[in-house]
Each structure stands twice: as C-alpha cells, then as structure tokens.
mmCIF file of C-alpha atoms and ligand atoms in Angstrom:
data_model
loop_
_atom_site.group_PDB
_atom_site.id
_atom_site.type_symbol
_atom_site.label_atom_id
_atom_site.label_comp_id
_atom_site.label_asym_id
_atom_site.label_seq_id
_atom_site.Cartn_x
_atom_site.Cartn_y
_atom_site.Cartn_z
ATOM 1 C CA UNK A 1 88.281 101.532 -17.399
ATOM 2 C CA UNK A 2 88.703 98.861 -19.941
ATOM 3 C CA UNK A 3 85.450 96.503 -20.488
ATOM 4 C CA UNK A 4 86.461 94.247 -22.996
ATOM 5 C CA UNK A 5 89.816 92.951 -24.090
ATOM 6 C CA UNK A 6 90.397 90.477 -27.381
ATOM 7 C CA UNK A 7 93.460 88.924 -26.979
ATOM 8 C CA UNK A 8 95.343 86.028 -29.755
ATOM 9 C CA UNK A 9 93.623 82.800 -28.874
ATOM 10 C CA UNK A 10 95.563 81.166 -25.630
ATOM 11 C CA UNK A 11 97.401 77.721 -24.712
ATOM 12 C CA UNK A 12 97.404 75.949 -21.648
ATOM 13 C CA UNK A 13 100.924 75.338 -21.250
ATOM 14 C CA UNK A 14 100.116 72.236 -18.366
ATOM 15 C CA UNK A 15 97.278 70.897 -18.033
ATOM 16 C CA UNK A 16 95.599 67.019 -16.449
ATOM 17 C CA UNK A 17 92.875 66.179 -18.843
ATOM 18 C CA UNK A 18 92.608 62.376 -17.578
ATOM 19 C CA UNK A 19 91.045 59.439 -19.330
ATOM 20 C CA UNK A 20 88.058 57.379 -19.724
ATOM 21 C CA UNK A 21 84.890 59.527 -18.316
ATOM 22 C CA UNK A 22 86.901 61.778 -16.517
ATOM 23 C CA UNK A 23 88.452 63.304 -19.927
ATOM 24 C CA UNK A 24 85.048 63.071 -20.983
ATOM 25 C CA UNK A 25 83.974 65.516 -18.307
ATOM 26 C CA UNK A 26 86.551 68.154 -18.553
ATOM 27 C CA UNK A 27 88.278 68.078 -21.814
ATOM 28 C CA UNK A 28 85.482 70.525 -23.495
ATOM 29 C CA UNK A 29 86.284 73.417 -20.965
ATOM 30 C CA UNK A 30 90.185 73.707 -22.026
ATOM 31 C CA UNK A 31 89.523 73.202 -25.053
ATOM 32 C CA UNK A 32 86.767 76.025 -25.361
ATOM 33 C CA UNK A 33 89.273 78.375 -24.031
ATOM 34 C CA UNK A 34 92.692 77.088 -25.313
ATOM 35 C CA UNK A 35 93.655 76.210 -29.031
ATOM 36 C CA UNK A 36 96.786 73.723 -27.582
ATOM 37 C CA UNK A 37 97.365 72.374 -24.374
ATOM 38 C CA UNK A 38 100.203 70.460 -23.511
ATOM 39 C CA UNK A 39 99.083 67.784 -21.911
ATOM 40 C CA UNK A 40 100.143 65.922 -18.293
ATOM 41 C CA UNK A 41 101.279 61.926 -18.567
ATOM 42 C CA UNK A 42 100.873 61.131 -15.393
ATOM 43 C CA UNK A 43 98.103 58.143 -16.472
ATOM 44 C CA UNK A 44 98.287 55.346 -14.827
ATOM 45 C CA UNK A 45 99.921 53.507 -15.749
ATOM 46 C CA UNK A 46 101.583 56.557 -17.203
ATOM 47 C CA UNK A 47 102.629 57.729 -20.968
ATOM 48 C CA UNK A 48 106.142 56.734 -21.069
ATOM 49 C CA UNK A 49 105.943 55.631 -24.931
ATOM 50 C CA UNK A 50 105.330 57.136 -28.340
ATOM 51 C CA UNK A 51 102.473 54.611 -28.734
ATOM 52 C CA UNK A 52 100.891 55.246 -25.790
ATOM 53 C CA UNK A 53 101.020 59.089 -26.263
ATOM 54 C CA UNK A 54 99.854 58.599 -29.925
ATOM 55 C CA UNK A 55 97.173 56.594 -28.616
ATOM 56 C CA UNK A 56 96.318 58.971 -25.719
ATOM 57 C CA UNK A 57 95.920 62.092 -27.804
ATOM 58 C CA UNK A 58 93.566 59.917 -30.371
ATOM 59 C CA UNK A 59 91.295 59.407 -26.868
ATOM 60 C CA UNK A 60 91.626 63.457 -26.365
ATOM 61 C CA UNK A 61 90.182 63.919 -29.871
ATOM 62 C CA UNK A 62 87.610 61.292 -29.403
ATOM 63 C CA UNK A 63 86.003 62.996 -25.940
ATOM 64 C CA UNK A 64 86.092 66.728 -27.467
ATOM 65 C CA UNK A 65 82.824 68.532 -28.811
ATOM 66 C CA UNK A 66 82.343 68.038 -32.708
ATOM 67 C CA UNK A 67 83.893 70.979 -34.444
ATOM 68 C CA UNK A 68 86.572 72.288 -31.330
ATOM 69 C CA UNK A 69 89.681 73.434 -32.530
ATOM 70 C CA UNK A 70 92.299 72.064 -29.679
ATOM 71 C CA UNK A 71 95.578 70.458 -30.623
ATOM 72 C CA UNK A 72 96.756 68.054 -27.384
ATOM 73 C CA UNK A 73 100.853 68.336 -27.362
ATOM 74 C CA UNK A 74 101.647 65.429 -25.519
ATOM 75 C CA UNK A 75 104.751 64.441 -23.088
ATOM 76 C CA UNK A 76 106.927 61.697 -22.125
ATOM 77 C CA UNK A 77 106.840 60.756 -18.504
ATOM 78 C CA UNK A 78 110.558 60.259 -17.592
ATOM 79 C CA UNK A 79 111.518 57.010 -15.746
ATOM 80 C CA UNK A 80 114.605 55.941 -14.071
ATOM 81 C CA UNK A 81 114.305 53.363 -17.904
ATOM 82 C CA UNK A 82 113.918 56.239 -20.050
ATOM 83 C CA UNK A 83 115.697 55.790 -23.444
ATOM 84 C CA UNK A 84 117.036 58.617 -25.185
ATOM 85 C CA UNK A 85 116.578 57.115 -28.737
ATOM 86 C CA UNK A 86 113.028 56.279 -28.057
ATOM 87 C CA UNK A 87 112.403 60.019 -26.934
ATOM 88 C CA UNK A 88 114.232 61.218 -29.596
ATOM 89 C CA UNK A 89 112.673 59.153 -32.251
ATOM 90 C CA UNK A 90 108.870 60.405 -30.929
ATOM 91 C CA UNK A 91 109.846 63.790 -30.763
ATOM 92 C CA UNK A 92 111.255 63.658 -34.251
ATOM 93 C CA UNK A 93 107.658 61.912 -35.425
ATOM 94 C CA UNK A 94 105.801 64.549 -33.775
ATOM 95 C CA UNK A 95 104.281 62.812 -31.205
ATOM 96 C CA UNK A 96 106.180 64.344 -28.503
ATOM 97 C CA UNK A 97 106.521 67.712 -27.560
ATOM 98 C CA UNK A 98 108.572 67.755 -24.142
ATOM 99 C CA UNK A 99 109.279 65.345 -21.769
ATOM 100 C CA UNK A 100 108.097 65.780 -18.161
ATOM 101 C CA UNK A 101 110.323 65.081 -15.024
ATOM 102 C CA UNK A 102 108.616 64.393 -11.873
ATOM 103 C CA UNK A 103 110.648 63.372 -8.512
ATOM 104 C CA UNK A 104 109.567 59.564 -7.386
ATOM 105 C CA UNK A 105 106.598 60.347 -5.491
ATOM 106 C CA UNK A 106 106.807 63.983 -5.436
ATOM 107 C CA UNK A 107 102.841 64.080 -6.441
ATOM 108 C CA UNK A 108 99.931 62.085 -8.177
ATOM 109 C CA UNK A 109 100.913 59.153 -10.113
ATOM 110 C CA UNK A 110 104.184 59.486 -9.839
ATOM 111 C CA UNK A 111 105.655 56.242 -8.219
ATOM 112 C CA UNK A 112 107.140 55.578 -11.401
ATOM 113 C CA UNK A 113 109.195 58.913 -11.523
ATOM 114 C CA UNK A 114 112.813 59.957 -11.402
ATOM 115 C CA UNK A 115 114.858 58.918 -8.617
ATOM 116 C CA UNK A 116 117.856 60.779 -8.900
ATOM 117 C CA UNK A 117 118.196 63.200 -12.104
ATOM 118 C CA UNK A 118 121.550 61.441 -12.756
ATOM 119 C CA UNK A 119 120.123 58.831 -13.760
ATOM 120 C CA UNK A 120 118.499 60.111 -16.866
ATOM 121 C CA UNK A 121 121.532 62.671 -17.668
ATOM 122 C CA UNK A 122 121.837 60.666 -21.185
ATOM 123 C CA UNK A 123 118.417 61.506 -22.575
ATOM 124 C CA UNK A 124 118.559 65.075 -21.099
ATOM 125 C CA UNK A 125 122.074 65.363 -22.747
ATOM 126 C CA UNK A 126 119.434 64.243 -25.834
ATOM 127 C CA UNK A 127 117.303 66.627 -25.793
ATOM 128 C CA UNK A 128 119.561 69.332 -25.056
ATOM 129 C CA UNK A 129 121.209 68.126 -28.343
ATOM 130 C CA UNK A 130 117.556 68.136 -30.268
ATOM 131 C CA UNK A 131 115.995 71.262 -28.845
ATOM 132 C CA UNK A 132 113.377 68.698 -27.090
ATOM 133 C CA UNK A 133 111.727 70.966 -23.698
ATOM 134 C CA UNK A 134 112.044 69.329 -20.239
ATOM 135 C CA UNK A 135 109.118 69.737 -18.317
ATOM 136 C CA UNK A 136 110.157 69.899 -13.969
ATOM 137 C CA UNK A 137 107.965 69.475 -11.280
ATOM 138 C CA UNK A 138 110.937 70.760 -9.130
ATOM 139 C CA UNK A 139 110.138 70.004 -5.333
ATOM 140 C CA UNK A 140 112.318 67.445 -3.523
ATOM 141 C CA UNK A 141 110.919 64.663 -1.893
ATOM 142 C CA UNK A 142 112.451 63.773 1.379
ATOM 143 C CA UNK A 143 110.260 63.428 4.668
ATOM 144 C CA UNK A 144 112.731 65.749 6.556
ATOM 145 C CA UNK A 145 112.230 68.613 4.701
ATOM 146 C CA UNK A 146 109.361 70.887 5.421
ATOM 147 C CA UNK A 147 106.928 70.443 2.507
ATOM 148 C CA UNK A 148 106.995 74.260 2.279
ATOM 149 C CA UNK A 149 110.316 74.282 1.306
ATOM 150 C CA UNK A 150 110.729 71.759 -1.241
ATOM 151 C CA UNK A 151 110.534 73.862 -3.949
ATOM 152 C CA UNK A 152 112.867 76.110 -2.820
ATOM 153 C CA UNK A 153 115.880 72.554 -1.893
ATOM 154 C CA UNK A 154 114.935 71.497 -5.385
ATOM 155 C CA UNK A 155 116.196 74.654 -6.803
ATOM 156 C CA UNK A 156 119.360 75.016 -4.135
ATOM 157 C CA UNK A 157 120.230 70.748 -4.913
ATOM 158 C CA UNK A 158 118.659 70.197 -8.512
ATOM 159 C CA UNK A 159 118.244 73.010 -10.973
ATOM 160 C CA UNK A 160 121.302 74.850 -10.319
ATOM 161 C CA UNK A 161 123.555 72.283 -10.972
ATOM 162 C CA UNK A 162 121.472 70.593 -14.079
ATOM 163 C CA UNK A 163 121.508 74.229 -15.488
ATOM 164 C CA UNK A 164 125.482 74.276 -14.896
ATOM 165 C CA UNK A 165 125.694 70.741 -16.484
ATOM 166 C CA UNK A 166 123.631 71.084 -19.357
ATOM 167 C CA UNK A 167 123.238 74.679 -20.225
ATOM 168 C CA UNK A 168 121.816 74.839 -23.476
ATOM 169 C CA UNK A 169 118.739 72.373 -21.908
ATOM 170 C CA UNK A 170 115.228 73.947 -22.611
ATOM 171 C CA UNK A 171 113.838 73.847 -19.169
ATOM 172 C CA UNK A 172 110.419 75.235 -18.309
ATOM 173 C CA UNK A 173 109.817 74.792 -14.335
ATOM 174 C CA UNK A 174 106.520 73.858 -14.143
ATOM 175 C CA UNK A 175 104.095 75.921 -11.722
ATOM 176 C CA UNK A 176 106.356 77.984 -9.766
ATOM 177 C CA UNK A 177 105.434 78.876 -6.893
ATOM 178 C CA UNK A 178 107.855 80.939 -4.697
ATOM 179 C CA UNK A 179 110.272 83.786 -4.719
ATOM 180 C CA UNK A 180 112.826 81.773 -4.537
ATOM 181 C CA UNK A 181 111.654 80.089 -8.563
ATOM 182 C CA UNK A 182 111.191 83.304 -9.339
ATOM 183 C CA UNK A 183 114.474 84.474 -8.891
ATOM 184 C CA UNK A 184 116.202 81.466 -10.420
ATOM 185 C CA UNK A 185 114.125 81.590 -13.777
ATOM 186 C CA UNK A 186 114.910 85.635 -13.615
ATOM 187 C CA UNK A 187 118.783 84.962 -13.757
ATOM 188 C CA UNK A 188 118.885 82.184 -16.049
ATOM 189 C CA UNK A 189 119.235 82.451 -19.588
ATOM 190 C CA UNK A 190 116.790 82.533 -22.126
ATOM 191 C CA UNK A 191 115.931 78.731 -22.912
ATOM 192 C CA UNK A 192 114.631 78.546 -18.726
ATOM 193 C CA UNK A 193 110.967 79.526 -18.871
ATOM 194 C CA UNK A 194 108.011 79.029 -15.810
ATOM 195 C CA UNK A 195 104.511 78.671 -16.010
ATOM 196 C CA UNK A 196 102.339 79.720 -13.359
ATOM 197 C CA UNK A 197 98.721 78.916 -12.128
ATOM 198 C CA UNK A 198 95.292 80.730 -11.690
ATOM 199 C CA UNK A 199 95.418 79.206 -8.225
ATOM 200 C CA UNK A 200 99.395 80.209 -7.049
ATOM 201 C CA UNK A 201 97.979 83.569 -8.316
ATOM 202 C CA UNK A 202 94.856 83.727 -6.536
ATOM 203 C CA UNK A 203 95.272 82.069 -3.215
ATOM 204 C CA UNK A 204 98.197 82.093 -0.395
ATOM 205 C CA UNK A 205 98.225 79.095 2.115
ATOM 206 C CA UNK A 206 96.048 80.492 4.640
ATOM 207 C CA UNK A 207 93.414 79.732 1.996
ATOM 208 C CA UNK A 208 93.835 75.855 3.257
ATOM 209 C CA UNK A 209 92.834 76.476 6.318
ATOM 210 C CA UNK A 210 90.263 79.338 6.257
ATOM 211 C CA UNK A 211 88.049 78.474 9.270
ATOM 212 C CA UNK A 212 88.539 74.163 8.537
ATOM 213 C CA UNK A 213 90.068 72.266 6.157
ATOM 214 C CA UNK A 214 89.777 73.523 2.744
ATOM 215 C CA UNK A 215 90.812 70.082 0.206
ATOM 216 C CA UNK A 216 89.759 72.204 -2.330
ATOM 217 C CA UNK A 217 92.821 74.489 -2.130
ATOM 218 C CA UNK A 218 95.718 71.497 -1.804
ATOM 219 C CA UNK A 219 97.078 71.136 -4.566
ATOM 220 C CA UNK A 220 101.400 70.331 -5.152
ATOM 221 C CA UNK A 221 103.239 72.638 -4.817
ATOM 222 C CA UNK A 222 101.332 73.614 -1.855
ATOM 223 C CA UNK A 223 100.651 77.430 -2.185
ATOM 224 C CA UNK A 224 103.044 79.040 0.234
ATOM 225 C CA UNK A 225 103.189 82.383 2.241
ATOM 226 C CA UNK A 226 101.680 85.755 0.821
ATOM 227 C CA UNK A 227 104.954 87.007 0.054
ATOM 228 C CA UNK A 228 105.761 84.350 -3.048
ATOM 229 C CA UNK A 229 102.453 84.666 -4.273
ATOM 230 C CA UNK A 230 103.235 88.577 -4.720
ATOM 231 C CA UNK A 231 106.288 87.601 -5.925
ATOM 232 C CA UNK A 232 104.557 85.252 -8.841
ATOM 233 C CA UNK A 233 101.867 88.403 -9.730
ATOM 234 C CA UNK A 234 104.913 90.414 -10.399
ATOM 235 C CA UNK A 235 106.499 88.168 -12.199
ATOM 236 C CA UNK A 236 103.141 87.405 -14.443
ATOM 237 C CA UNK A 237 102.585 90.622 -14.911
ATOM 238 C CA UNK A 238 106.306 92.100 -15.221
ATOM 239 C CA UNK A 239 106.041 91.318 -19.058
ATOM 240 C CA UNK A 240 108.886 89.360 -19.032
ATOM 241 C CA UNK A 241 108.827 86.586 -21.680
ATOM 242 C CA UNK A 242 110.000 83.962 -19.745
ATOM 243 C CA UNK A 243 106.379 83.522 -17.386
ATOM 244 C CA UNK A 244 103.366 81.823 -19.110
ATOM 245 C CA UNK A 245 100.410 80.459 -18.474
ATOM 246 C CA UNK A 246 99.889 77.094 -17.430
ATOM 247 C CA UNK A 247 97.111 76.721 -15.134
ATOM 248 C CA UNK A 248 97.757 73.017 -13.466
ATOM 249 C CA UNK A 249 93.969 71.842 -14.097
ATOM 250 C CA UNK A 250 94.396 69.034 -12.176
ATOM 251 C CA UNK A 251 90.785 67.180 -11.111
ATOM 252 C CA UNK A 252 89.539 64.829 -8.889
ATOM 253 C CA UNK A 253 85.795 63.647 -8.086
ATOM 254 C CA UNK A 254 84.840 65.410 -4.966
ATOM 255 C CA UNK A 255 84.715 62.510 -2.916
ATOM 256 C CA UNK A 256 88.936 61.784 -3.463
ATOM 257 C CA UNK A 257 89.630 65.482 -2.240
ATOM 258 C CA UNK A 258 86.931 65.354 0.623
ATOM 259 C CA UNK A 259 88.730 62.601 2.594
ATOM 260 C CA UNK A 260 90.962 61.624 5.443
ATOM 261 C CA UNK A 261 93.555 61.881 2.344
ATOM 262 C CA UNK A 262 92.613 63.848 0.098
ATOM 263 C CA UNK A 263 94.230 63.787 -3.255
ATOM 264 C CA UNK A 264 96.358 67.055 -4.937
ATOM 265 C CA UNK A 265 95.163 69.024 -7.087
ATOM 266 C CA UNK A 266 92.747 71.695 -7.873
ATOM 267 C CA UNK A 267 90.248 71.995 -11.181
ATOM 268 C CA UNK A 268 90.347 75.455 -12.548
ATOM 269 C CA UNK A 269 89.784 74.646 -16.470
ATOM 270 C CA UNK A 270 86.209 76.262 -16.581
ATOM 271 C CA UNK A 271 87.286 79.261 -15.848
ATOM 272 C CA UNK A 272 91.061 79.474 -15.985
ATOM 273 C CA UNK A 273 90.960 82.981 -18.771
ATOM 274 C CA UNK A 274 88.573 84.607 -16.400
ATOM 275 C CA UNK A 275 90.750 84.050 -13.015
ATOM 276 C CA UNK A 276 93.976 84.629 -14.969
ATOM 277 C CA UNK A 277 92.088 88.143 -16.942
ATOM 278 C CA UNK A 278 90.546 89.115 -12.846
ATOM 279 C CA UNK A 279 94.388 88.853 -11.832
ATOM 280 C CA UNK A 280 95.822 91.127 -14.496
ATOM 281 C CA UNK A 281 93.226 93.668 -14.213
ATOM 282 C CA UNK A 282 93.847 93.773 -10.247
ATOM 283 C CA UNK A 283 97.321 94.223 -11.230
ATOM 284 C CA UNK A 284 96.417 97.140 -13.655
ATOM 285 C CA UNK A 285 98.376 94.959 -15.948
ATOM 286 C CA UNK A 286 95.873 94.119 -18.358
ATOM 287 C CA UNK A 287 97.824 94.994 -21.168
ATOM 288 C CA UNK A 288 99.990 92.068 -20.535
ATOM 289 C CA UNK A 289 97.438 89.748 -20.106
ATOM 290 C CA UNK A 290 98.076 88.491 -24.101
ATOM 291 C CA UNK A 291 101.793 88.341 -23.839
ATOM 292 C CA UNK A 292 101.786 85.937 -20.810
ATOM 293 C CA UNK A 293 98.135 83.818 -22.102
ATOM 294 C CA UNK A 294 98.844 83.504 -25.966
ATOM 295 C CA UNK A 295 102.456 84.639 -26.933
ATOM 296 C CA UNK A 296 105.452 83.823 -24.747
ATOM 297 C CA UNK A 297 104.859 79.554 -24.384
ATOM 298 C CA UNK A 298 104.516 79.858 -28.355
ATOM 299 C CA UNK A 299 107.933 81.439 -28.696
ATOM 300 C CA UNK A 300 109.487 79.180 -26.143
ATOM 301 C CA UNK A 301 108.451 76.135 -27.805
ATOM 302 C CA UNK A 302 109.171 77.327 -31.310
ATOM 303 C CA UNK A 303 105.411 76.975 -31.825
ATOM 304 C CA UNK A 304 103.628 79.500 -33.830
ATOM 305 C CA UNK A 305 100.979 82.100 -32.409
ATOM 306 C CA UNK A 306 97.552 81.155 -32.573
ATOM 307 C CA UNK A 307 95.506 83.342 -35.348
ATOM 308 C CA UNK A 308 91.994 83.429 -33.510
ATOM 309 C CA UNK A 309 90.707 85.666 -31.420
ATOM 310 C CA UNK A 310 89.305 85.347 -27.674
ATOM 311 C CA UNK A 311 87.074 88.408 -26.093
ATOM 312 C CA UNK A 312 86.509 88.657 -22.780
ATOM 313 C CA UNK A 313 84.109 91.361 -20.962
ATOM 314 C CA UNK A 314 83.935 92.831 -17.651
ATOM 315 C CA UNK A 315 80.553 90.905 -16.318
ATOM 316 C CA UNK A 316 80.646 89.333 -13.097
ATOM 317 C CA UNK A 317 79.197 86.464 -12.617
ATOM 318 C CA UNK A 318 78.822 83.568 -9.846
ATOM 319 C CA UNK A 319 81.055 80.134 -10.273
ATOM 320 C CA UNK A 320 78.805 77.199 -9.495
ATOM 321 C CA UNK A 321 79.835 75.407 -5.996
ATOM 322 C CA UNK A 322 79.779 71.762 -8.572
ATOM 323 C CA UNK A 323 80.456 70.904 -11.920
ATOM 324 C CA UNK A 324 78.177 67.470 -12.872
ATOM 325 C CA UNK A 325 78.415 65.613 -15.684
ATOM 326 C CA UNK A 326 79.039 61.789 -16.610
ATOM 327 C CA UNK A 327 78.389 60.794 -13.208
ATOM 328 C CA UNK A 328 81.396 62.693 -11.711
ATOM 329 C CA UNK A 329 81.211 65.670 -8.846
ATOM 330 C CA UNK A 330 83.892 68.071 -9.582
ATOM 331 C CA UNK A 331 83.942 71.309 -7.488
ATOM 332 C CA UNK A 332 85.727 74.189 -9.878
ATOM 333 C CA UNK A 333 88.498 76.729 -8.162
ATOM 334 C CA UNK A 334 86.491 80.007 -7.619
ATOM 335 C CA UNK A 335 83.221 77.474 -6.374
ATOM 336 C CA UNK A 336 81.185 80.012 -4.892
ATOM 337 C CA UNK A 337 82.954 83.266 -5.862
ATOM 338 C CA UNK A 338 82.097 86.108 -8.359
ATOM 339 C CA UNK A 339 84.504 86.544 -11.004
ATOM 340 C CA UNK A 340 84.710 89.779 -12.979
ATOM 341 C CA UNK A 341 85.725 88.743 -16.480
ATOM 342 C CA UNK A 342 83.653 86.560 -18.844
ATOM 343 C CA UNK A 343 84.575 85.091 -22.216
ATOM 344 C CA UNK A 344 81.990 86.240 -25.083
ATOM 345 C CA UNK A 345 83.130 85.323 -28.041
ATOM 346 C CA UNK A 346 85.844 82.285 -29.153
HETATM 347 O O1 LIG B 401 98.232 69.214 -7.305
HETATM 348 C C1 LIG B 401 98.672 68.497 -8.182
HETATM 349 N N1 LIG B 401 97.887 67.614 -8.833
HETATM 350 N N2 LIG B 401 99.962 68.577 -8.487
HETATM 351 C C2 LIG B 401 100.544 67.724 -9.345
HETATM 352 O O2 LIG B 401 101.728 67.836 -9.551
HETATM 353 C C3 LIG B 401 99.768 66.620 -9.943
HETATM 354 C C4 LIG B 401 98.353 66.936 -9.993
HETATM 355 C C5 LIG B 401 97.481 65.737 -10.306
HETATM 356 O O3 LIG B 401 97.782 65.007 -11.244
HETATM 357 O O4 LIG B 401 96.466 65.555 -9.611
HETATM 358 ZN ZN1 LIG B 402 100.494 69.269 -12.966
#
C-alpha cells in the first residue's frame, strides 16, 4: 500500500477567495496548497475591468502570509456590456487569464451576468481569435426547469451549439457535475476541458438531506444522483487530460448558510489535496492523482508546470467542525470527518 505520494506542486483551477476580511481568512489555505489559482470575479460589485482585476489581485497579495508562493490568475466577469477590445487588451497585458460566463442569476453574485450567450458572441468570437479561455458555469436558469436538470438543458440548449458556432473556442466547463457533462467534454475536441470538485466527488444529493437539512452541502450545481457522481470519479480518475482540478472553494460565514436561505456554496480550501488524494486512493487511482492536481489545467492554459514539490502521507486525522479567524465562522467540507491523507511537506 502506498503511504506517501510527492506529486508537482498543484493549481486550483476555480476558486472564491473574496475580499476585505473574508480573503483575509481563507486566502492562506489555497495558497499553502496551490502555487496558482485562478481566481472567481464574482465581487460585488464584480471584476468586469482590467483595473479592477489588477487591483483585486494586488488585495490577494496583500492578505497572503509573508513569503507564500501563490500567483492569483484573475478573470473577467462577462456582462451583457462586455467589450471585446477591453478583454482583449487585459488579456494581452497579462492581467487576464480567462473570462468567466455565468447565466443572469444562475448563482451568487451574479445579477449582473449573461442573459442570452448571443449577446456576447463578438468577444467570444475574440477570444476564440486570441486563444483567451472561457470559463462556463453551464446550468440554465429558468423556474420551470427542475434545478436538477439544469446542467444537463444548458448542455442540450447552450454548449452544443456555441461549440458548433465557435469551434476553435477554449472552453473549460466549470465544475461538472453529471453524466451528461461528462459525456459532452468526452466527445469534444481537445480545447473543451472540465474541472471538477472535492465536494461533486465526495458527496451525492442525499448528503443534503441526511436526517435534516444539511446547508453545508448546497452548493450550485447542486450535487445530483449517485450515478453522476460515479460518473465524475471515473472521469477524474480515467487519466484523461481533459478533467482537472478545480475545487469551487466557495465560503460563507456560517450564519449566511444556516438560514431560512441559505447561500451556495461550500468551503473546502483547507483541505481540498487531502479530499481530492482520499478520492484517488479509494479509486486505486493514485497514480493519477498528479496528472489531474498539477499537470493537465497547466497544459490547457498554455501555462507551465509548477517545479515544487507537494508530499502527502497516509495519516488520518479529524477536520475541525469550525474554522475561526478575523471574526468570521466558517465550517470546512469534511467538518467532523477523518480524512486519510495529510500534506507534510510544501
Ligand atoms: O455554490 C456556489 N457558490 N456556486 C457558485 O457558482 C458560486 C459560489 C459562490 O460564489 O458562493
Ligand atoms: Zn464557483
């Protein structure tokens, strides 16, 4: 049985860091595990400029740990207004790395999304043109259809026909989370990636209701039936370059999740490796662990691999039921469970 496994350093190919005290809080535990992260803009208001993103990573650097090692790769939230030379200019400067497309109102902080992919088909055409990534939270948002299925519609009345339109786009459909995603991304060609969470991997949706309502487990896209999450271990696992890791750290102070409405997301940055290295080594597939963690988002960005080294060792250990710091409550994904896999050395 293998006890320790050293693996290229890892990115977090999506990930919510925040602002103010909140990226105060949990900036230091991606950025102990991951040398980049590409970062969410879903602010509010949200990064839909060069300046503001420029300005936003400066605030990442600010709230890290003297001496971490984390590059922020920062994104455009698309509007309805986006302008193609203004993307185009901020990815040529370096500022941006991909530009993130999420449906009006499909999640968090995002009133100010797309309304109908149409309308931004000339900066899309753009980025097709300059190599630039687009970024999809890809579930509809109409009332009428079942919330389960609205990754699935997105695919059937979005992707397939933006793929068909503009099929040299870089696409990378963010958290997947059913067959259905996993099929698509399967038959498309090379430049359509997925990432895929700790959570998605972990947990089914029964895991929302186990005896009560769990808030800690709702996070969008709801996790679905046991079937797609065996579906997204495969595909994880299957060593297929076009699956990465992207865990969807997405936190909120335990008082917005424990509520008559509580708010999406779940916060799995303190021990994202560990769930993702438990996963792979109850999938016998820990041999693939590095390809998914630190080498396929690289080569899908054009990026280069990190150089460091991260070593993680078959200990178990307890997650804490709170993370508290700054005056915020966070509870971490895992709260309460024992996790098999620890990182020793970064
Ligand atoms: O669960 C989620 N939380 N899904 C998202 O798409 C957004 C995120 C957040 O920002 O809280
Ligand atoms: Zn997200």
């Amino acid at each position: 049985m293998t006890d320790t496994i050293t693996i290229r350093r890892p990115d977090d190919w999506h990930v919510h860091l925040r602002d103010d005290a909140m990226l105060t809080v949990v900036a230091p535990f991606t950025a102990r595990q991951f040398a980049r992260a590409i970062i969410m803009p879903n602010l509010s208001p949200p990064v839909t400029s060069a300046a503001s993103a420029a300005a936003y990573r400066d605030r990442i650097m600010a709230a890290l740990p003297d001496g971490s090692d984390f590059t922020p790769l920062m994104t455009c939230y698309l509007t309805d207004d986006a302008n193609a030379d203004d993307i185009a200019v901020g990815h040529a400067e370096g500022i941006f790395t991909a530009a993130k497309l999420y449906p009006a109102n499909a999640t968090t902080n995002s009133a100010h999304g797309v309304t109908d992919v149409a309308h931004i088909m000339p900066v899309l055409e753009r980025m097709q043109t300059i190599g630039m990534p687009l970024l999809v939270h890809g579930e509809v948002t109409d009332g009428d259809i079942d919330i389960f299925d609205r990754e699935a519609v997105f695919i059937e009345r979005v992707l397939e026909k933006l793929i068909r339109q503009l099929p040299g786009l870089k696409i990378v459909f963010e958290h997947i989370t059913t067959v259905q995603a996993v099929q698509f991304v399967d038959r498309a060609g090379p430049n359509v990636a997925a990432t895929i969470t700790p959570h998605h991997l972990h947990i089914n949706r029964n895991a929302m209701f186990a005896g009560g309502i769990r808030p800690h487990a709702y996070c969008l896209p709801v996790a679905k039936r046991e079937q797609h999450r065996l579906a997204l271990r495969k595909a994880a696992t299957s060593g297929s370059a076009k699956y990465f890791l992207g865990t969807d750290s997405a936190p909120h102070e335990i008082h917005a999740k424990e509520s008559a409405c509580g708010c999406a997301g779940i916060f799995n940055a303190p021990y994202a490796l560990e769930s993702y290295a438990a996963m792979f080594d109850e999938e016998d597939a820990l041999d693939r662990l590095e390809a998914f963690a630190s080498e396929n988002g690289p080569r899908f960005y054009g990026l280069p691999c990190n150089e460091g080294r991260i070593t993680l060792e078959r200990r178990s250990a307890v997650v804490p039921q709170t993370i508290e710091a700054s005056g915020s409550t966070l509870v971490p994904f895992h709260a309460g469970d024992e996790l098999d896999w620890r990182i020793v050395r970064s």
